[in-house]
XYZ file of C-alpha atoms in Angstrom:
676
model
C 0.027 0.013 0.005
C 2.660 2.155 0.839
C 4.523 1.334 -2.320
C 1.291 2.176 -4.125
C 1.158 5.266 -2.186
C 4.721 6.027 -3.088
C 4.125 5.408 -6.644
C 1.191 7.368 -6.761
C 2.751 10.259 -4.924
C 5.448 9.932 -7.432
C 3.106 10.087 -10.484
C 1.299 12.844 -8.933
C 4.578 14.584 -8.718
C 5.528 13.813 -12.203
C 1.946 14.745 -13.318
C 2.606 18.242 -11.616
C 6.015 18.442 -13.156
C 4.798 17.546 -16.655
C 2.063 19.885 -16.153
C 4.343 22.526 -15.586
C 6.783 21.801 -18.514
C 4.194 21.373 -21.160
C 3.463 25.147 -21.742
C 7.367 25.629 -21.944
C 7.663 22.930 -24.621
C 4.907 24.149 -26.654
C 6.374 27.533 -26.409
C 9.642 26.294 -27.500
C 8.294 24.502 -30.411
C 6.075 27.259 -31.799
C 9.045 29.647 -31.452
C 11.958 27.465 -32.575
C 10.894 24.358 -34.222
C 7.897 25.575 -36.049
C 9.664 28.055 -38.350
C 12.439 25.547 -38.814
C 10.092 23.130 -40.004
C 8.193 25.744 -42.147
C 11.696 26.916 -43.760
C 12.868 23.371 -44.373
C 9.743 22.276 -45.857
C 9.453 25.503 -48.028
C 13.098 25.083 -49.210
C 12.266 21.484 -50.119
C 9.125 22.687 -51.914
C 11.076 25.426 -53.624
C 13.880 22.866 -54.624
C 11.289 20.552 -56.111
C 9.734 23.524 -57.996
C 12.902 24.787 -59.186
C 13.790 21.369 -60.389
C 10.674 21.018 -62.154
C 10.949 24.467 -63.699
C 14.498 23.748 -64.614
C 13.505 20.537 -66.458
C 10.584 22.188 -68.233
C 12.972 25.123 -69.419
C 15.515 23.020 -70.558
C 12.881 21.011 -72.495
C 11.551 24.167 -73.860
C 15.150 25.486 -74.792
C 15.774 22.174 -76.555
C 12.627 22.415 -78.577
C 13.403 25.980 -79.506
C 16.901 24.895 -80.668
C 15.806 21.857 -82.608
C 13.140 24.242 -84.225
C 15.457 26.841 -85.171
C 18.257 24.422 -86.495
C 15.608 22.673 -88.495
C 14.561 25.852 -90.244
C 18.013 27.663 -90.234
C 18.603 26.814 -93.769
C 15.467 28.247 -94.823
C 16.124 31.517 -93.041
C 19.697 32.078 -94.123
C 21.488 31.131 -97.380
C 24.593 28.950 -97.306
C 26.917 31.986 -97.806
C 25.631 33.747 -94.727
C 25.750 30.353 -92.735
C 29.413 30.065 -93.768
C 30.334 33.560 -92.844
C 28.909 33.395 -89.416
C 30.360 29.901 -88.915
C 33.955 31.353 -89.865
C 33.369 34.217 -87.528
C 32.323 32.184 -84.443
C 34.369 29.094 -84.884
C 36.080 29.494 -81.646
C 32.937 29.373 -79.696
C 32.138 25.740 -80.655
C 29.197 24.398 -82.367
C 26.462 26.866 -82.922
C 22.818 26.625 -81.370
C 19.920 28.747 -80.144
C 21.639 30.242 -76.875
C 25.091 31.170 -78.224
C 24.851 34.896 -77.834
C 21.946 35.492 -75.496
C 24.198 37.274 -72.970
C 25.878 39.319 -75.743
C 22.564 41.231 -76.232
C 21.942 39.325 -79.630
C 19.147 37.431 -80.591
C 18.921 33.760 -78.765
C 19.826 32.188 -81.910
C 23.105 30.436 -81.158
C 24.547 28.327 -77.950
C 28.256 27.296 -77.257
C 28.001 23.696 -75.847
C 30.629 21.329 -74.749
C 32.330 23.886 -72.606
C 33.642 22.574 -69.103
C 31.647 23.834 -65.992
C 34.870 25.073 -64.372
C 35.299 27.485 -67.150
C 31.751 28.331 -67.880
C 31.742 31.930 -66.516
C 35.005 32.438 -68.608
C 33.528 30.973 -71.843
C 30.472 32.913 -71.182
C 32.154 36.076 -70.819
C 34.356 35.483 -73.847
C 31.242 34.366 -75.666
C 29.738 37.771 -74.720
C 32.699 39.923 -75.758
C 33.197 38.116 -79.145
C 29.458 38.390 -79.752
C 29.556 42.024 -79.174
C 32.786 42.567 -81.377
C 30.861 40.466 -84.184
C 28.024 42.668 -84.044
C 30.012 45.706 -84.193
C 31.821 44.614 -87.131
C 28.697 43.747 -88.777
C 26.987 47.086 -88.181
C 29.855 49.019 -89.619
C 29.604 50.400 -93.355
C 32.257 50.413 -96.006
C 33.684 53.868 -95.032
C 34.177 52.596 -91.245
C 31.296 54.550 -89.804
C 28.364 52.975 -87.800
C 25.185 52.506 -89.213
C 22.018 54.842 -88.201
C 20.297 54.072 -84.945
C 17.398 52.573 -86.975
C 19.491 49.440 -87.688
C 21.221 49.094 -84.304
C 18.657 46.515 -83.356
C 18.527 44.509 -86.485
C 18.805 40.770 -86.453
C 22.077 39.250 -87.374
C 20.657 37.864 -90.629
C 19.701 41.310 -91.729
C 23.092 42.772 -90.609
C 24.993 39.878 -92.381
C 22.808 40.383 -95.574
C 23.368 44.209 -95.471
C 27.238 43.513 -95.068
C 27.303 41.186 -97.887
C 25.368 43.568 -100.076
C 27.763 46.271 -99.182
C 30.780 43.997 -100.160
C 29.085 43.203 -103.658
C 28.466 47.119 -104.151
C 32.071 47.811 -103.215
C 33.225 44.980 -105.495
C 31.219 46.264 -108.284
C 32.446 49.688 -107.743
C 36.009 48.637 -107.817
C 35.371 46.914 -111.315
C 33.642 49.913 -112.745
C 36.354 52.190 -111.622
C 38.951 49.776 -113.081
C 36.929 49.737 -116.386
C 36.775 53.566 -116.512
C 40.571 53.765 -115.761
C 41.216 51.135 -118.666
C 38.864 53.160 -120.983
C 40.622 56.375 -120.004
C 44.047 55.219 -120.752
C 42.832 53.761 -124.051
C 41.329 57.111 -124.856
C 44.590 58.893 -123.954
C 46.881 56.577 -125.766
C 44.860 57.181 -129.008
C 44.591 60.944 -128.562
C 48.348 60.852 -127.934
C 48.938 58.967 -131.350
C 46.536 61.301 -133.244
C 48.238 64.316 -131.920
C 51.712 62.813 -133.170
C 50.141 62.100 -136.616
C 49.227 65.819 -136.934
C 50.943 67.421 -139.795
C 51.826 70.476 -137.936
C 54.779 71.099 -135.412
C 52.710 73.989 -133.914
C 49.695 71.906 -132.833
C 52.109 69.328 -131.462
C 53.653 71.991 -129.126
C 50.439 72.949 -127.533
C 48.636 69.578 -127.480
C 47.833 68.518 -123.728
C 47.783 64.860 -124.694
C 51.233 64.706 -126.134
C 53.762 63.056 -123.622
C 56.876 63.857 -125.374
C 57.622 67.522 -126.521
C 60.673 68.598 -127.969
C 60.787 71.721 -125.566
C 58.178 72.164 -123.083
C 58.951 75.874 -123.016
C 58.919 76.490 -126.651
C 58.298 79.772 -127.515
C 57.342 80.805 -123.979
C 58.927 84.150 -124.263
C 56.850 85.054 -127.188
C 53.614 84.407 -125.381
C 54.905 85.792 -122.120
C 55.461 89.133 -124.081
C 52.315 89.159 -125.795
C 50.431 88.501 -122.404
C 52.607 91.603 -120.922
C 51.561 93.845 -123.936
C 47.939 92.821 -123.225
C 48.008 93.760 -119.546
C 49.940 96.940 -120.144
C 47.009 98.029 -122.459
C 44.573 97.347 -119.863
C 46.546 99.312 -117.055
C 47.104 102.141 -119.622
C 43.516 102.759 -119.577
C 43.075 102.368 -116.006
C 45.783 104.748 -115.155
C 44.171 107.230 -117.179
C 40.756 106.794 -115.760
C 42.385 107.026 -112.215
C 44.612 110.110 -113.120
C 47.899 108.216 -112.592
C 49.615 110.046 -115.515
C 53.187 109.425 -114.510
C 52.237 105.499 -114.483
C 50.460 105.938 -117.537
C 53.457 107.512 -119.294
C 55.826 104.915 -118.108
C 53.461 101.970 -119.027
C 53.194 103.465 -122.551
C 57.016 103.671 -122.850
C 57.496 100.003 -122.020
C 54.467 99.102 -124.182
C 56.226 100.744 -127.181
C 59.595 99.083 -126.358
C 57.800 95.525 -125.889
C 55.964 95.855 -129.282
C 58.939 97.022 -131.230
C 60.900 94.109 -129.751
C 58.242 91.420 -130.334
C 57.469 92.818 -133.818
C 56.111 90.004 -136.109
C 58.020 87.239 -134.023
C 56.032 83.755 -133.679
C 58.988 81.921 -132.184
C 61.553 82.812 -129.643
C 64.519 82.298 -132.053
C 63.109 85.322 -134.107
C 63.204 87.640 -131.063
C 66.193 90.125 -130.801
C 68.901 89.934 -128.139
C 67.100 92.768 -126.135
C 63.855 91.015 -125.903
C 64.595 89.497 -122.373
C 65.917 92.906 -121.010
C 62.574 94.592 -122.295
C 60.401 91.668 -120.860
C 62.020 92.136 -117.372
C 61.407 95.922 -117.546
C 57.883 95.459 -118.542
C 57.293 93.042 -115.615
C 58.633 95.490 -113.278
C 56.320 98.340 -114.432
C 53.280 95.966 -114.580
C 54.089 94.907 -110.831
C 54.113 98.493 -109.933
C 50.772 99.035 -111.626
C 49.148 96.027 -110.110
C 50.109 97.435 -106.690
C 48.586 101.005 -107.520
C 45.646 100.179 -109.852
C 44.483 96.828 -109.687
C 40.723 96.474 -109.382
C 39.106 93.211 -110.335
C 36.025 94.703 -111.804
C 37.861 97.356 -113.918
C 40.297 94.811 -115.130
C 37.772 92.418 -116.213
C 35.716 95.046 -117.883
C 38.828 96.189 -119.975
C 39.637 92.641 -121.001
C 36.146 92.168 -122.176
C 36.028 95.249 -124.142
C 39.479 94.387 -125.596
C 38.065 90.938 -126.483
C 34.946 92.195 -128.173
C 36.909 94.828 -130.278
C 39.396 91.650 -131.335
C 36.374 89.840 -132.458
C 34.838 92.878 -134.411
C 38.367 93.047 -136.303
C 38.529 89.456 -136.843
C 35.149 89.405 -138.478
C 35.960 92.396 -140.444
C 39.188 90.905 -141.703
C 37.587 87.662 -142.421
C 34.968 89.177 -144.593
C 37.730 91.005 -146.468
C 39.714 87.927 -146.992
C 36.707 85.984 -148.262
C 36.190 88.812 -150.760
C 39.879 88.968 -151.788
C 40.167 84.898 -151.937
C 37.116 84.922 -154.319
C 38.515 87.787 -156.363
C 42.119 86.036 -156.417
C 40.461 82.869 -157.312
C 39.116 84.265 -160.776
C 41.903 86.757 -161.341
C 44.661 85.685 -163.874
C 48.007 85.849 -162.149
C 50.780 88.351 -163.635
C 52.694 85.496 -165.326
C 49.839 84.049 -167.135
C 48.608 87.547 -168.240
C 52.371 88.124 -169.351
C 52.023 84.997 -171.465
C 48.811 86.098 -173.075
C 50.116 89.335 -173.939
C 53.240 87.965 -175.649
C 51.482 85.314 -177.464
C 48.784 87.980 -178.622
C 51.522 90.181 -180.017
C 53.266 87.144 -181.926
C 49.652 86.065 -183.354
C 48.868 89.263 -184.938
C 52.323 89.538 -186.614
C 51.581 86.376 -188.371
C 50.410 86.467 -191.937
C 46.745 85.314 -192.272
C 47.692 82.046 -194.179
C 49.626 80.976 -191.144
C 46.838 81.450 -188.645
C 44.643 78.495 -189.792
C 44.776 75.050 -188.043
C 45.062 71.828 -190.022
C 42.372 69.074 -190.401
C 39.267 71.787 -190.212
C 37.160 69.092 -192.065
C 36.956 67.126 -188.812
C 35.091 70.028 -186.958
C 31.758 68.861 -188.098
C 32.280 65.089 -188.240
C 29.939 63.422 -185.833
C 31.658 60.229 -185.850
C 34.744 61.524 -184.100
C 34.992 62.427 -180.389
C 34.153 66.112 -179.791
C 35.079 68.395 -176.771
C 33.765 71.664 -175.817
C 36.229 74.044 -173.697
C 35.266 77.539 -172.798
C 38.083 79.444 -171.237
C 40.015 82.714 -171.027
C 43.257 81.062 -169.310
C 45.645 80.077 -172.012
C 47.891 77.921 -169.608
C 44.705 76.057 -167.938
C 43.279 75.433 -171.384
C 46.671 73.777 -172.589
C 46.754 71.346 -169.512
C 43.191 70.190 -170.665
C 44.059 69.760 -174.233
C 47.653 68.049 -173.516
C 46.362 65.650 -170.605
C 43.508 64.516 -172.811
C 45.701 63.838 -175.931
C 48.451 62.274 -173.817
C 46.095 59.791 -172.370
C 44.134 59.079 -175.672
C 44.538 55.666 -177.350
C 43.980 57.339 -180.689
C 44.544 61.072 -180.732
C 43.616 61.480 -184.225
C 39.961 60.743 -183.567
C 39.590 63.698 -180.956
C 38.512 67.271 -181.882
C 38.700 70.260 -179.474
C 36.233 73.132 -179.704
C 37.773 76.145 -177.779
C 35.856 79.281 -177.158
C 37.558 82.432 -175.735
C 36.909 86.035 -175.347
C 38.382 88.822 -177.584
C 41.334 89.588 -175.195
C 42.574 86.151 -175.137
C 41.477 84.966 -178.758
C 45.252 85.746 -180.364
C 46.986 84.059 -177.454
C 44.876 81.011 -177.476
C 45.474 80.478 -181.237
C 49.078 81.146 -181.109
C 49.702 78.856 -178.187
C 48.285 75.986 -180.050
C 49.743 77.052 -183.497
C 53.412 76.773 -181.626
C 52.290 73.689 -179.673
C 49.784 71.731 -182.036
C 48.143 68.659 -179.990
C 49.844 66.036 -182.213
C 47.081 64.427 -184.556
C 44.156 65.763 -182.918
C 41.923 68.442 -184.269
C 41.606 72.083 -182.632
C 39.658 74.940 -183.520
C 39.490 78.385 -181.290
C 36.738 80.889 -181.611
C 35.735 84.141 -180.280
C 32.560 84.633 -178.274
C 32.110 88.309 -179.246
C 31.690 86.910 -183.000
C 28.531 84.904 -181.994
C 25.956 87.575 -183.189
C 23.072 85.544 -182.329
C 24.178 85.745 -178.609
C 22.609 89.056 -177.657
C 20.352 90.535 -175.005
C 17.312 90.300 -176.815
C 17.969 86.315 -177.060
C 19.868 85.724 -173.758
C 18.315 86.883 -170.429
C 21.483 86.684 -168.551
C 22.916 89.307 -170.998
C 19.983 91.460 -170.541
C 20.275 91.129 -166.667
C 23.939 92.061 -166.502
C 23.142 95.314 -168.161
C 20.567 96.278 -165.594
C 21.371 98.937 -162.849
C 20.736 96.627 -160.027
C 22.980 94.004 -161.347
C 25.648 96.797 -161.767
C 25.079 97.965 -158.267
C 25.267 94.443 -157.056
C 28.761 93.689 -158.459
C 30.293 97.217 -158.538
C 28.929 98.748 -155.132
C 29.177 95.605 -153.085
C 30.493 97.373 -149.800
C 27.364 99.812 -150.080
C 25.437 98.992 -146.762
C 22.103 99.194 -148.552
C 23.289 96.545 -151.307
C 21.100 93.310 -151.050
C 23.326 90.208 -150.458
C 26.248 92.138 -149.420
C 26.610 89.580 -146.500
C 27.645 86.809 -148.950
C 30.532 87.753 -151.176
C 30.835 84.365 -152.675
C 28.085 85.269 -155.015
C 29.564 88.374 -156.555
C 32.283 86.355 -158.150
C 33.591 88.220 -161.271
C 33.227 84.857 -163.188
C 29.398 85.403 -163.173
C 30.103 88.604 -165.446
C 31.561 86.537 -168.403
C 29.174 84.742 -171.072
C 31.869 82.087 -171.182
C 30.350 80.621 -168.042
C 26.806 80.679 -169.473
C 27.576 79.622 -173.177
C 27.392 75.942 -171.949
C 23.369 76.387 -172.119
C 23.913 77.079 -175.850
C 25.735 73.975 -177.170
C 23.346 73.172 -179.976
C 23.389 76.727 -181.197
C 27.205 76.755 -181.134
C 27.708 73.185 -182.683
C 24.526 72.496 -184.839
C 26.096 69.678 -186.714
C 27.245 67.566 -183.890
C 25.110 64.868 -182.139
C 27.079 64.370 -178.859
C 29.728 66.609 -177.124
C 31.767 66.163 -174.068
C 31.852 69.519 -172.008
C 35.098 70.221 -169.918
C 35.880 72.860 -167.657
C 39.436 74.580 -167.712
C 40.200 73.426 -164.121
C 40.362 69.890 -164.768
C 43.049 67.269 -165.682
C 42.253 64.227 -167.768
C 44.176 61.133 -166.634
C 42.508 58.356 -168.792
C 41.306 57.819 -172.170
C 37.729 59.340 -172.178
C 36.452 57.506 -175.517
C 34.315 55.268 -173.368
C 31.877 58.076 -172.407
C 30.438 58.143 -175.960
C 29.328 54.551 -175.808
C 27.447 55.068 -172.486
C 23.675 54.875 -172.927
C 22.132 57.895 -171.426
C 18.601 56.138 -171.484
C 16.946 59.029 -173.209
C 18.479 61.697 -170.953
C 20.240 64.681 -172.073
C 22.925 65.119 -169.588
C 25.508 62.324 -168.226
C 27.258 63.429 -164.954
C 28.512 62.151 -161.822
C 26.360 62.776 -158.810
C 27.805 64.731 -155.736
C 25.078 64.176 -153.166
C 25.791 62.298 -149.858
C 23.437 61.685 -147.282
C 22.760 65.232 -146.322
C 24.617 67.528 -148.559
C 24.873 68.731 -152.285
C 21.102 68.206 -152.828
C 18.698 70.584 -154.403
C 17.944 72.509 -151.189
C 21.510 73.568 -150.806
C 21.226 75.603 -154.027
C 17.655 76.655 -154.373
C 15.223 78.738 -152.573
C 12.632 76.231 -151.550
C 10.694 78.893 -149.411
C 9.677 80.161 -153.193
C 6.409 78.446 -154.429
C 7.815 78.146 -158.034
C 10.768 75.955 -156.593
C 8.766 73.987 -153.824
C 6.186 72.944 -156.329
C 8.268 71.930 -159.250
C 11.291 70.207 -157.383
C 12.324 67.767 -154.789
C 14.409 69.375 -152.025
C 16.152 65.926 -151.428
C 17.026 65.277 -155.215
C 20.630 64.709 -155.809
C 22.841 67.171 -157.155
C 25.361 66.731 -159.938
C 28.752 68.261 -161.086
C 29.617 70.552 -163.802
C 32.837 70.334 -165.363
C 32.735 66.958 -167.227
C 29.388 66.394 -168.790
C 28.332 64.299 -171.902
C 25.458 66.173 -173.631
C 23.302 64.439 -176.076
C 22.589 67.334 -178.501
C 19.819 65.532 -180.231
C 17.755 64.996 -177.283
C 18.744 68.648 -176.109
C 17.155 69.971 -179.174
C 13.848 67.827 -178.735
C 13.365 68.639 -175.065
C 14.266 72.498 -175.724
C 16.591 72.589 -172.909
C 17.813 76.212 -173.988
C 14.150 77.294 -173.666
C 13.663 75.775 -170.389
C 16.783 77.636 -169.212
C 15.536 80.916 -170.668
C 12.173 80.304 -168.694
C 13.686 79.881 -165.475
C 16.404 82.564 -165.829
C 13.707 85.199 -166.621
C 12.040 84.268 -163.466
C 15.132 84.805 -161.479
C 15.862 88.254 -162.517
C 15.664 89.554 -158.946
C 17.547 86.318 -157.624
C 14.710 85.152 -155.562
C 14.910 81.552 -156.686
C 18.659 80.874 -156.576
C 21.939 83.129 -156.158
C 24.086 83.614 -159.205
C 25.992 81.019 -160.891
C 25.502 78.093 -163.545
C 25.004 75.000 -161.428
C 21.554 75.942 -159.645
C 20.072 76.883 -163.342
C 21.928 73.850 -164.589
C 20.196 71.432 -161.733
C 16.611 73.080 -162.849
C 17.252 72.889 -166.507
C 18.347 69.282 -166.554
C 15.885 68.266 -163.772
C 14.726 64.675 -164.450
C 17.156 64.552 -167.572
C 20.497 63.624 -166.132
C 21.765 60.199 -166.198
C 24.388 59.510 -163.246
C 27.747 58.214 -164.312
C 30.148 56.027 -162.328
C 31.969 58.251 -159.973
C 35.456 57.345 -161.079
C 34.969 59.042 -164.250
C 34.954 62.395 -162.366
C 36.569 63.166 -158.765
C 35.946 66.669 -157.468
C 37.318 68.844 -154.593
C 41.026 69.402 -155.302
C 40.399 73.043 -155.141
C 39.007 73.109 -151.589
C 39.049 69.708 -149.863
C 42.679 68.722 -148.484
C 41.369 65.248 -147.640
C 40.396 63.728 -150.939
C 41.505 60.123 -150.993
C 44.716 59.793 -153.034
C 43.683 56.315 -154.357
C 40.361 58.067 -155.741
C 42.570 60.618 -157.323
C 44.758 58.256 -158.983
C 42.045 55.973 -160.255
C 39.935 58.863 -161.803
C 39.639 59.522 -165.308
C 39.059 63.319 -164.703
C 40.278 65.174 -161.697
C 38.632 68.472 -160.946
C 40.075 71.738 -159.141
C 36.787 73.069 -158.347
C 37.021 75.760 -155.548
C 39.027 78.676 -155.185
C 42.640 76.953 -154.950
C 43.129 76.766 -158.430
C 46.442 74.960 -159.471
C 47.893 77.852 -161.243
C 47.299 80.198 -158.171
C 49.903 80.547 -155.291
C 46.951 79.443 -152.892
C 46.775 76.124 -154.423
C 47.220 73.021 -152.261
C 50.645 71.694 -152.914
C 49.718 68.359 -152.463
C 47.443 68.205 -155.508
C 49.542 70.697 -157.707
C 51.770 68.042 -159.225
C 48.858 66.211 -160.982
C 48.307 69.514 -163.074
C 52.030 70.642 -163.489
C 53.204 67.567 -165.080
C 51.317 68.597 -168.024
C 53.233 71.859 -168.612
C 56.577 72.314 -170.402
C 58.403 74.914 -168.244
C 61.356 75.107 -170.358
C 59.034 76.635 -173.150
C 60.691 80.019 -174.100
C 57.509 82.029 -173.531
C 56.934 80.571 -170.073
C 60.631 81.097 -168.923
C 60.347 84.908 -170.203
C 57.254 85.312 -168.117
C 58.977 83.724 -165.006
C 56.547 80.928 -164.977
C 57.836 77.918 -163.053
C 56.812 75.132 -160.741
């Protein structure tokens, strides 16, 4: 009982003790253990959640990686992939997360990198990705792209870079092609400049690489420049009342002008020229310090330029008139020849003035030539060249017509120098009584006051047509020039005749011209028109209704100088009557200017048969570029133009074709100082 009581008491005590400790245990649990349990459980839960999320994220990334890798070939070309692969080779294989930390699109990922160096690799990847982005965003000049492109995808950046590279490559190719073309042009220009037949041109040609002397004639040019500037400052000094300086400039100006003279090269200058040039230079420097005014100097130079241009135009007009006059004026030596021959002719007895074989003059079966000229020497070349190249000279008959002044000379020359077995006859146009003003419109027009004023008062400012001196050529006053329209009247018994100008040279046998079928046409001639020149509108006034209604402006012109005329057809078609009709209509020169070619084009319109061009080559009197092969193969060459072969202004390159038919050792030629 006691034990029981003891145990009871112990249990009671324990119960009391437990009852007192329980609140403390509960307090400790809630204050210490409960938060611990909460955080541990929370940590386990978070760890589980993080693991789940990590697995999900990894699965998501792997899915995106596979999708991107699967379609990468569709997004980018092989060329872009190769470039990017080369640029990022040190980062390992490429995947979707490669440059995420480098602020690029999450398109690539470096895998296979050890965990221990993951941070370093990531840092290197970020740096290289940034460098790559900067390199791709730079343009050809090294500048950054605009901000609008700073956030473009790598694909666009690479495409832009490739496009820029292509443009740069293409630009380099074009520059290279341009440089090559420029070099070719320069070389061609250099060769052309070397081929120019003028030493003066070569000196100033900018393309020429090698000059004999780069400073050639520099002193002459400098002195001319000084003279120009001295004239400018003289006028400015007078304007600003600098009389002493003006006087000094005038003195130096006269000295320089006297030293320069007519010199065109440094070698022509006197020994004192350099001293004069230095003295002028000092005065000009002084004048520049005191007088220079840009506006005044510019105005004076412009005024001097305008004055010089007016002088050039005036001199050019005068030169044109004089060249036209000289072209139709007989030189003194030929005039001397004509006078000596005339005296000798009229000293001959009458029985010795006749030519042999006069029975051939009206024989239609022979080859007849018509030649109208007042130049003895020119006519002799035509006859001599024809006979020397004829297969059978005995069948050729020459009909010469000249004026009263040269009639004796022409007869005497061919009496002294007979053309072999050929027949020749000389006539005086003044003895053609039927050729008078009542029958010939040209003669009637030449007698009018208007025509006389046109010819003999050409410098009068009110004279119509004074601007074109070409049409007041003295040859239009001579009826020898218009006699070609009266061939049937001059030679009524002939059927065909070959008309020749006196400025031609025959180089081959011409008998083949008589066998050419003219197909019912009256005139056989070589056409002179090309694509856009020597057509009817060049010679006729198509603003006049009479011309525009009857003629085609694009009709081809032809050459007077060697023409085969069918005189039978001429008479049938009344060619002379057609000529008279149009000549009367042109009395006031509104249809064409003076001359024989325009009325010839009108009169023989639709009645001209074209001959092969090698029969007649023109241009030796004005064109310096006639093909030499054409000249040598031509049957007749024509010195049409102002540069006749018997004049000093003739082109020397063509003159030998004419002079070889002249015997300069003839006593009459030597006595008149006629030489090659």
